[in-house]
Coordinates of C-alpha atoms in Angstrom, one line a residue:
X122 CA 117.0 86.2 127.0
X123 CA 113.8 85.6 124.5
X124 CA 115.3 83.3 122.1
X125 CA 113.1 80.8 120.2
X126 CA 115.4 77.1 119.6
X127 CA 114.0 74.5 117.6
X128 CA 115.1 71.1 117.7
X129 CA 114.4 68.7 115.1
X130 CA 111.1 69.4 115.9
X131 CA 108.3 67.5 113.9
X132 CA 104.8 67.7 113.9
X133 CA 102.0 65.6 111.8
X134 CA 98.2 65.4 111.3
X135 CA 95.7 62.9 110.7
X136 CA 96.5 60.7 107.3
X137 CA 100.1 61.2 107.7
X138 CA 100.0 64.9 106.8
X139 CA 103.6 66.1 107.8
X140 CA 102.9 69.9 109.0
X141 CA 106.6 70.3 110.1
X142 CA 109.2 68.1 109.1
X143 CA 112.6 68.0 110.7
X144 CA 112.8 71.5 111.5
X145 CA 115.9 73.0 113.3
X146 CA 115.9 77.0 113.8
X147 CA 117.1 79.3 116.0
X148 CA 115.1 82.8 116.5
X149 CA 117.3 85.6 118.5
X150 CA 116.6 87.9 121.4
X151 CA 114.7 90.6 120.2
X152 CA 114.7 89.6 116.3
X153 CA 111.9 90.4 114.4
X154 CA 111.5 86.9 112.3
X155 CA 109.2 86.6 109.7
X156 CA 108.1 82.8 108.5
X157 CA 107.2 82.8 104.5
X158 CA 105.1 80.4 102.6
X159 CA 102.1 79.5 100.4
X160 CA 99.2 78.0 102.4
X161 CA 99.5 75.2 104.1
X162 CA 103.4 74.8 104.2
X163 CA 103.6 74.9 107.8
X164 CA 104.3 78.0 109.1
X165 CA 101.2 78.5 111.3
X166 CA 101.9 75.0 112.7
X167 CA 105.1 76.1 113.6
X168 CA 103.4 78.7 115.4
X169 CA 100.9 77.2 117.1
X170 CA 104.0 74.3 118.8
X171 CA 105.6 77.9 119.7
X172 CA 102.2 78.8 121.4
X173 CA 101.5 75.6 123.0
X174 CA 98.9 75.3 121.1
X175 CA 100.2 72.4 119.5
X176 CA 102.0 69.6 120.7
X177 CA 105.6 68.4 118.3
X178 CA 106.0 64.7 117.5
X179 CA 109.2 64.9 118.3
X180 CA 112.1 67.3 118.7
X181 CA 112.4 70.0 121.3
X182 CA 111.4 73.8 121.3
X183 CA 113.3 76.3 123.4
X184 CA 112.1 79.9 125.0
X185 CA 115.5 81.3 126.2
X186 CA 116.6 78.7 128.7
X187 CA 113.6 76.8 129.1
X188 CA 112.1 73.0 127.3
X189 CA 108.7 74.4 126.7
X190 CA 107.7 70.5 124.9
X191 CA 105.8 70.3 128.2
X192 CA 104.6 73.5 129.4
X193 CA 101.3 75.1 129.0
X194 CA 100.6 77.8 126.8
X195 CA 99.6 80.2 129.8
X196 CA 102.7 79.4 131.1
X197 CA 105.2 80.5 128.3
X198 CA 105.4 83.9 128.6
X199 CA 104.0 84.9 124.9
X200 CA 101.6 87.0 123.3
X201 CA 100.4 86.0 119.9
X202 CA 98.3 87.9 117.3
X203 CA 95.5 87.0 115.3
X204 CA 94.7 87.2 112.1
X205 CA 91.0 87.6 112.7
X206 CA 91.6 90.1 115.7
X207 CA 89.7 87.7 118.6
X208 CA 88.5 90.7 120.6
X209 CA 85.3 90.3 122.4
X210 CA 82.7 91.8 120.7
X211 CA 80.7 92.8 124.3
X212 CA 83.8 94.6 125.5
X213 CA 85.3 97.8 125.5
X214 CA 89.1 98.5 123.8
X215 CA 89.6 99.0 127.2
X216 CA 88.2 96.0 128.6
X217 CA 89.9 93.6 125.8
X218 CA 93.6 95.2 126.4
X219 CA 92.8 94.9 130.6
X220 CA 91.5 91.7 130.1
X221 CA 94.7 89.2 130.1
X222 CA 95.8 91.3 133.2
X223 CA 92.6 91.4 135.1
X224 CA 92.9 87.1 134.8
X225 CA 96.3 87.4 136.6
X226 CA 94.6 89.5 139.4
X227 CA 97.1 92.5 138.9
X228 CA 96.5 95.7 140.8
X229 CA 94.0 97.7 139.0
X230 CA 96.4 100.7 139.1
X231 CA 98.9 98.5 137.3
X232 CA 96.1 97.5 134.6
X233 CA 95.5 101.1 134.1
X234 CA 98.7 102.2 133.8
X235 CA 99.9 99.6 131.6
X236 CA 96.6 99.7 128.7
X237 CA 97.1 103.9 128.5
X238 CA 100.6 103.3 128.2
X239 CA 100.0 100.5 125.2
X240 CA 97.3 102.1 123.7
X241 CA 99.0 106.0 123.7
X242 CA 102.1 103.9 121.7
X243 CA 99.5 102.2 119.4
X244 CA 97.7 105.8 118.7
X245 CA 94.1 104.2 120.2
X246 CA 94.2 106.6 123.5
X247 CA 90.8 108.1 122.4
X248 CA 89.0 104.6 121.3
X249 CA 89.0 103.3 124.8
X250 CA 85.6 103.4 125.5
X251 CA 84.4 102.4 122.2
X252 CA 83.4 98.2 121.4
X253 CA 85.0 96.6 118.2
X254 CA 81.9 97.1 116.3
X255 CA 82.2 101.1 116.7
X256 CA 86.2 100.4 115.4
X257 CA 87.4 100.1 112.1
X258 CA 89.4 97.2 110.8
X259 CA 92.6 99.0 111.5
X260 CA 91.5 99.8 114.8
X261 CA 90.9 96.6 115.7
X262 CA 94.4 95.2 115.2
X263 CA 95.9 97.8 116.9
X264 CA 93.6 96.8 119.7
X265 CA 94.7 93.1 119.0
X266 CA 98.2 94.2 119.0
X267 CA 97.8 96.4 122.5
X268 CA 96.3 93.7 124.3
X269 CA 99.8 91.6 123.3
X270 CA 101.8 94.5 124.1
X271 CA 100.6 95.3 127.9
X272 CA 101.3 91.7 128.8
X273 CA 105.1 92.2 128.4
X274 CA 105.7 88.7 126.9
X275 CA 109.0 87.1 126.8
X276 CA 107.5 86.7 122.9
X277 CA 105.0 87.9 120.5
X278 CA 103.6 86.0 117.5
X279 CA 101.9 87.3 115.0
X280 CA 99.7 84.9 112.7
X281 CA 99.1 86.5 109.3
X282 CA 97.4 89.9 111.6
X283 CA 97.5 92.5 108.6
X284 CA 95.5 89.8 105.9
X285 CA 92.2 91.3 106.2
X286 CA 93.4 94.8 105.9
X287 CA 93.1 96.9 102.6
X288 CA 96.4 98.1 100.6
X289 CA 96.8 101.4 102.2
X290 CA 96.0 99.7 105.9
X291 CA 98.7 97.4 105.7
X292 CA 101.7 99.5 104.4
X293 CA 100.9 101.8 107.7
X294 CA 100.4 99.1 109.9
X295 CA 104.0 97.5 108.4
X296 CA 105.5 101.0 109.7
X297 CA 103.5 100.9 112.8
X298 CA 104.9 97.0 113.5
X299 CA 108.4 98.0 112.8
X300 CA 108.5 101.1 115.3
X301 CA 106.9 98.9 117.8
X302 CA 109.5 96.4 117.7
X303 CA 112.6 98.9 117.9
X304 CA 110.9 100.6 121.0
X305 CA 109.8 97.4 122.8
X306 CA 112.6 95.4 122.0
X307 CA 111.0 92.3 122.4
X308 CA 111.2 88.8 120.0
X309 CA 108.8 88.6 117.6
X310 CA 108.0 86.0 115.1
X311 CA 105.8 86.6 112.5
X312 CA 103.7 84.0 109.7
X313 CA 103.0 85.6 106.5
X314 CA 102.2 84.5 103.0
X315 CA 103.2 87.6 101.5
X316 CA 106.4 88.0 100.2
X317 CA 106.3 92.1 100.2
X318 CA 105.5 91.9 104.4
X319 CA 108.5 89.6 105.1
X320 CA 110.7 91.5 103.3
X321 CA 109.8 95.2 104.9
X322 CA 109.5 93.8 108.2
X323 CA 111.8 91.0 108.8
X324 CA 115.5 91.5 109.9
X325 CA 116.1 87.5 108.7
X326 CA 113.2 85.4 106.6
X327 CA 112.4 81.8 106.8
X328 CA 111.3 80.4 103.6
X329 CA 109.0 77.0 103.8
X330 CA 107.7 74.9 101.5
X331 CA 105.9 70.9 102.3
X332 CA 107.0 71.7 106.3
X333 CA 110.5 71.7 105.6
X334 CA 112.7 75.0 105.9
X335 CA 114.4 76.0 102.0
X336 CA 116.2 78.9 103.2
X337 CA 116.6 81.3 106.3
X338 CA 118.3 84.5 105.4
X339 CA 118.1 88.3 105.6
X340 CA 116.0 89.8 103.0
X341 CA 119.1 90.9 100.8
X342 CA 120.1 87.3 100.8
X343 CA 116.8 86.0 99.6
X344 CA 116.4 88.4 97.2
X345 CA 119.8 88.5 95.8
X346 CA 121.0 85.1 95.9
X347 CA 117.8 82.2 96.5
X348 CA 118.7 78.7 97.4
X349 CA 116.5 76.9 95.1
X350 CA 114.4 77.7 91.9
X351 CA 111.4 77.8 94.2
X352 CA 112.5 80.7 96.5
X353 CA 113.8 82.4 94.0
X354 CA 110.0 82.4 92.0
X355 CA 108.7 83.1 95.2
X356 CA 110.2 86.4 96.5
X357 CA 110.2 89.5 94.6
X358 CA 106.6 91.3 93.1
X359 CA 106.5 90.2 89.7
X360 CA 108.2 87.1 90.2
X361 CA 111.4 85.9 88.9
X362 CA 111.2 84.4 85.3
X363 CA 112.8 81.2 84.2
X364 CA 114.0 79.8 81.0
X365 CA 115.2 76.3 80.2
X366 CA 118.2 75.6 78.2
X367 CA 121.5 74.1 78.0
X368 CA 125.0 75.2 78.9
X369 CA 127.8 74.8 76.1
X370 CA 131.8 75.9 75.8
X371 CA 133.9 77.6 74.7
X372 CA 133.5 80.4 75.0
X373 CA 130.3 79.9 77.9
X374 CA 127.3 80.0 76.9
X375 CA 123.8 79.7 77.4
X376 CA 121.3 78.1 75.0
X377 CA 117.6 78.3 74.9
X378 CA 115.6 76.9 71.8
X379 CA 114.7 81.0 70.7
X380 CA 118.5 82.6 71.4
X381 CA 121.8 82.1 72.9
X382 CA 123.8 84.9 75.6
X383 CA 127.4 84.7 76.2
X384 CA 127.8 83.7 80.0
X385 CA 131.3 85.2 82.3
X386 CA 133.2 82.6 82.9
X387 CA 133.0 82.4 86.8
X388 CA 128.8 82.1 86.6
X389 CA 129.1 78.4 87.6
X390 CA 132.1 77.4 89.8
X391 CA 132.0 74.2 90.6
X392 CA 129.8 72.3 87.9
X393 CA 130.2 70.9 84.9
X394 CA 129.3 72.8 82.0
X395 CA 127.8 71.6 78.6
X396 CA 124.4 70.5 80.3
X397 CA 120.6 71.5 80.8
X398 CA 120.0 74.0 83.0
X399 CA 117.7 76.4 84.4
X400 CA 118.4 80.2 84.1
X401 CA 116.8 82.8 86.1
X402 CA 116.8 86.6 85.5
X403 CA 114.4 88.9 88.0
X404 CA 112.2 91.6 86.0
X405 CA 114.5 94.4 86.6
X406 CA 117.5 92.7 84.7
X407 CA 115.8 92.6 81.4
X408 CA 116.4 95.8 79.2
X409 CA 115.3 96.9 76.0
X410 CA 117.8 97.7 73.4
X411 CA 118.6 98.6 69.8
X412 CA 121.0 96.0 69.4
X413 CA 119.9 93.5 72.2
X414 CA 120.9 89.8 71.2
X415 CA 117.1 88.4 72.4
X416 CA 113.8 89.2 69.7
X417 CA 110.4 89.3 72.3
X418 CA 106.8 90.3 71.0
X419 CA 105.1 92.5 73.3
X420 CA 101.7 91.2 74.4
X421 CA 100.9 93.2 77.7
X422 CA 102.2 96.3 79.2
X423 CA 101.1 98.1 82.7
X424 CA 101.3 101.6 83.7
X425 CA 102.2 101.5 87.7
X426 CA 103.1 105.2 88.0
X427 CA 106.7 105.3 88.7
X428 CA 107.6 102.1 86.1
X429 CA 105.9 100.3 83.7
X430 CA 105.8 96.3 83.5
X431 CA 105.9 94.7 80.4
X432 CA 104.7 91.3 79.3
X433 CA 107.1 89.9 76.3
X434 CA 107.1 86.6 74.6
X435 CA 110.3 85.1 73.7
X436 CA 109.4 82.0 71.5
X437 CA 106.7 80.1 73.4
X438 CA 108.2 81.2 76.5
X439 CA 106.3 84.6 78.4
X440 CA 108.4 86.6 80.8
X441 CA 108.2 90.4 82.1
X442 CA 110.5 93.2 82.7
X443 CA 110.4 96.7 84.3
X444 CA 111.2 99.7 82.5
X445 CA 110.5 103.5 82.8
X446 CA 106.9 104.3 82.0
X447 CA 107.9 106.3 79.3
X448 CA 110.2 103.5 77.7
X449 CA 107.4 100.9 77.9
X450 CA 106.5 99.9 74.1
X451 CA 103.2 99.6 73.0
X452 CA 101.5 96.2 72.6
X453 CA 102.1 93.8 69.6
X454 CA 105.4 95.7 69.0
X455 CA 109.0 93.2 68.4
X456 CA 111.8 94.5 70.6
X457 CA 114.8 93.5 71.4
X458 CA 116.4 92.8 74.7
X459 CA 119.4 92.0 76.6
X460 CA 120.1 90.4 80.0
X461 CA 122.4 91.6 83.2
X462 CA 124.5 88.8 82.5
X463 CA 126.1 89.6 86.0
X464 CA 122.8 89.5 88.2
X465 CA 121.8 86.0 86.3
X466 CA 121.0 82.9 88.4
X467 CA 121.7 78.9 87.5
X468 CA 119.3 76.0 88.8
X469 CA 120.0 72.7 88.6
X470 CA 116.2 71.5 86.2
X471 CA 116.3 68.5 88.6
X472 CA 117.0 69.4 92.4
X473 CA 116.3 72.7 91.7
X474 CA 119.1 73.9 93.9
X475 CA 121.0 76.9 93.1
X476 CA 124.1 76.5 90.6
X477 CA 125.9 79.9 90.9

């Protein structure tokens, strides 16, 4: 068993910077975990106390059976992933991936066996002889990634590896990750700022913000129904919009200061109507229509290909939507729209937590 426990675990910096506060979470055997966040919210931290790297203030940190507060990184039984690769620069591929092993004084057989093995998996079999220099960038992680792999850890972290990659490089290397983890069938936990990586690679997603945990979910969870305003404006590529207004009945409505939408009855069990409120809708539940109840100025539209985004203003609030590319409008015209009233989401304006 490979499972990651934290408990309570805590961890500050100089000037009372709290890096991790108060977190509890429990990672499963061979689940491919993904930690989100905006820089500096504590995910790498988290990491690191994983790692060994760092030491917790207080709380306790589980690797299947074991209180790790106290052992030493070489002693845990992980692997963890760069994002700046870390190979030696005077070595060969095969001499970085042999390199861990050669350290526990394994059998040179063994070695072999185990960095042909890791890098015919990894598709590097014929760079073996090459230094990182004579590699390209996506070359080097897979080496970065192969010498993790022949160590069969317990666990393999993975901090932010696919950052310095272009576009096209990271959406193979997202594939590549994936297949790796459903034939290896090891834990891994994996730090990532970006929202489009945790939600392709990640069976469940923890959300962070100021060290603290907002949400841990699968992706359809996060995506569909966010904690808190600030998850919700975080996940999904253009973000959620927001509007703030006020909640009257009967019948249910909501009001903003440039229109008003009828609301089903069931959008807020459990709260009081006839307050402010904040309403979010994602991009792809705004439409255009003849007789939509909402008038919006277009100032931006952009071509992707396969849809277009559009830039509207709705008073002196600024908000896009998704469309066909053949049903975006053109710029400076007045359209009107309408909302999925059954895909809306409610925020409280001052906790921020979710409503509906």
């Amino acid at each position: 068993m490979s499972q990651v426990l934290f408990k309570s675990v805590t961890k500050t910096f100089r000037k009372n910077v709290i890096a991790v506060d108060n977190v509890s979470l429990e990672i499963k055997d061979q689940e491919f975990f993904v930690i989100l966040g905006p820089s500096g919210c504590g995910k790498s931290t988290l990491l690191r106390l994983v790692a060994g790297l760092e030491e917790p203030d207080s709380g306790e940190i589980y690797i299947g059976e074991q209180l790790v507060n106290s052992v030493e990184p070489r002693d845990r039984d992980i692997a963890m992933v760069f994002q700046n690769y870390a190979l030696y620069p005077h070595m060969t591929v095969f001499e970085n991936m042999a390199f861990a092993l050669k350290l526990r004084r394994l059998p040179r057989d063994e070695i072999q066996r185990r960095v042909l093995e890791a890098a015919r998996v990894l598709g590097i079999d014929e760079l073996l002889d090459r230094k990182p220099a004579e590699i390209s960038g996506g070359q080097r992680q897979r080496v970065a990634v192969g010498r993790a792999i022949v160590r069969n850890p317990k666990v393999f972290l993975f901090d932010e590896p696919l950052s310095n990659l272009d576009a096209k490089l990271r959406v193979g290397m997202r594939a590549e990750l994936t297949r790796l983890h459903q034939q290896l069938k090891t834990t891994v936990i994996y730090v990532t700022h970006d929202q489009v990586e945790a939600m392709t690679l990640g069976q469940r997603i923890a959300v962070m913000k100021n060290g603290k945990l907002l949400q841990v979910g699968d992706p359809t969870t996060i995506y569909n129904r966010p904690a808190n305003r600030f998850v919700a404006g975080f996940i999904g590529s253009p973000p959620m919009n927001f509007f703030t207004g006020r909640i009257i009945s009967p019948p249910l409505r909501f009001v903003h200061q440039s229109f008003t939408i009828d609301l089903p009855d069931n959008v807020i069990p459990g709260t009081k109507p006839e307050g402010e409120i904040v309403l979010g809708v994602r991009p792809e539940h705004i439409f255009i229509t003849d007789n939509g109840p909402i008038k919006a100025e277009v100032e931006v539209t952009e071509q992707l290909g396969n849809e277009a985004l559009v830039y509207i203003k709705i008073g002196t609030d600024r908000c896009v939507l998704r469309t066909k590319p053949d049903h975006a409008p053109r710029i400076g015209e007045n359209v009107n729209i309408t909302f999925e009233v059954n895909k809306l989401h409610l925020f409280d304006p001052l906790s921020e937590n979710r409503l509906n």
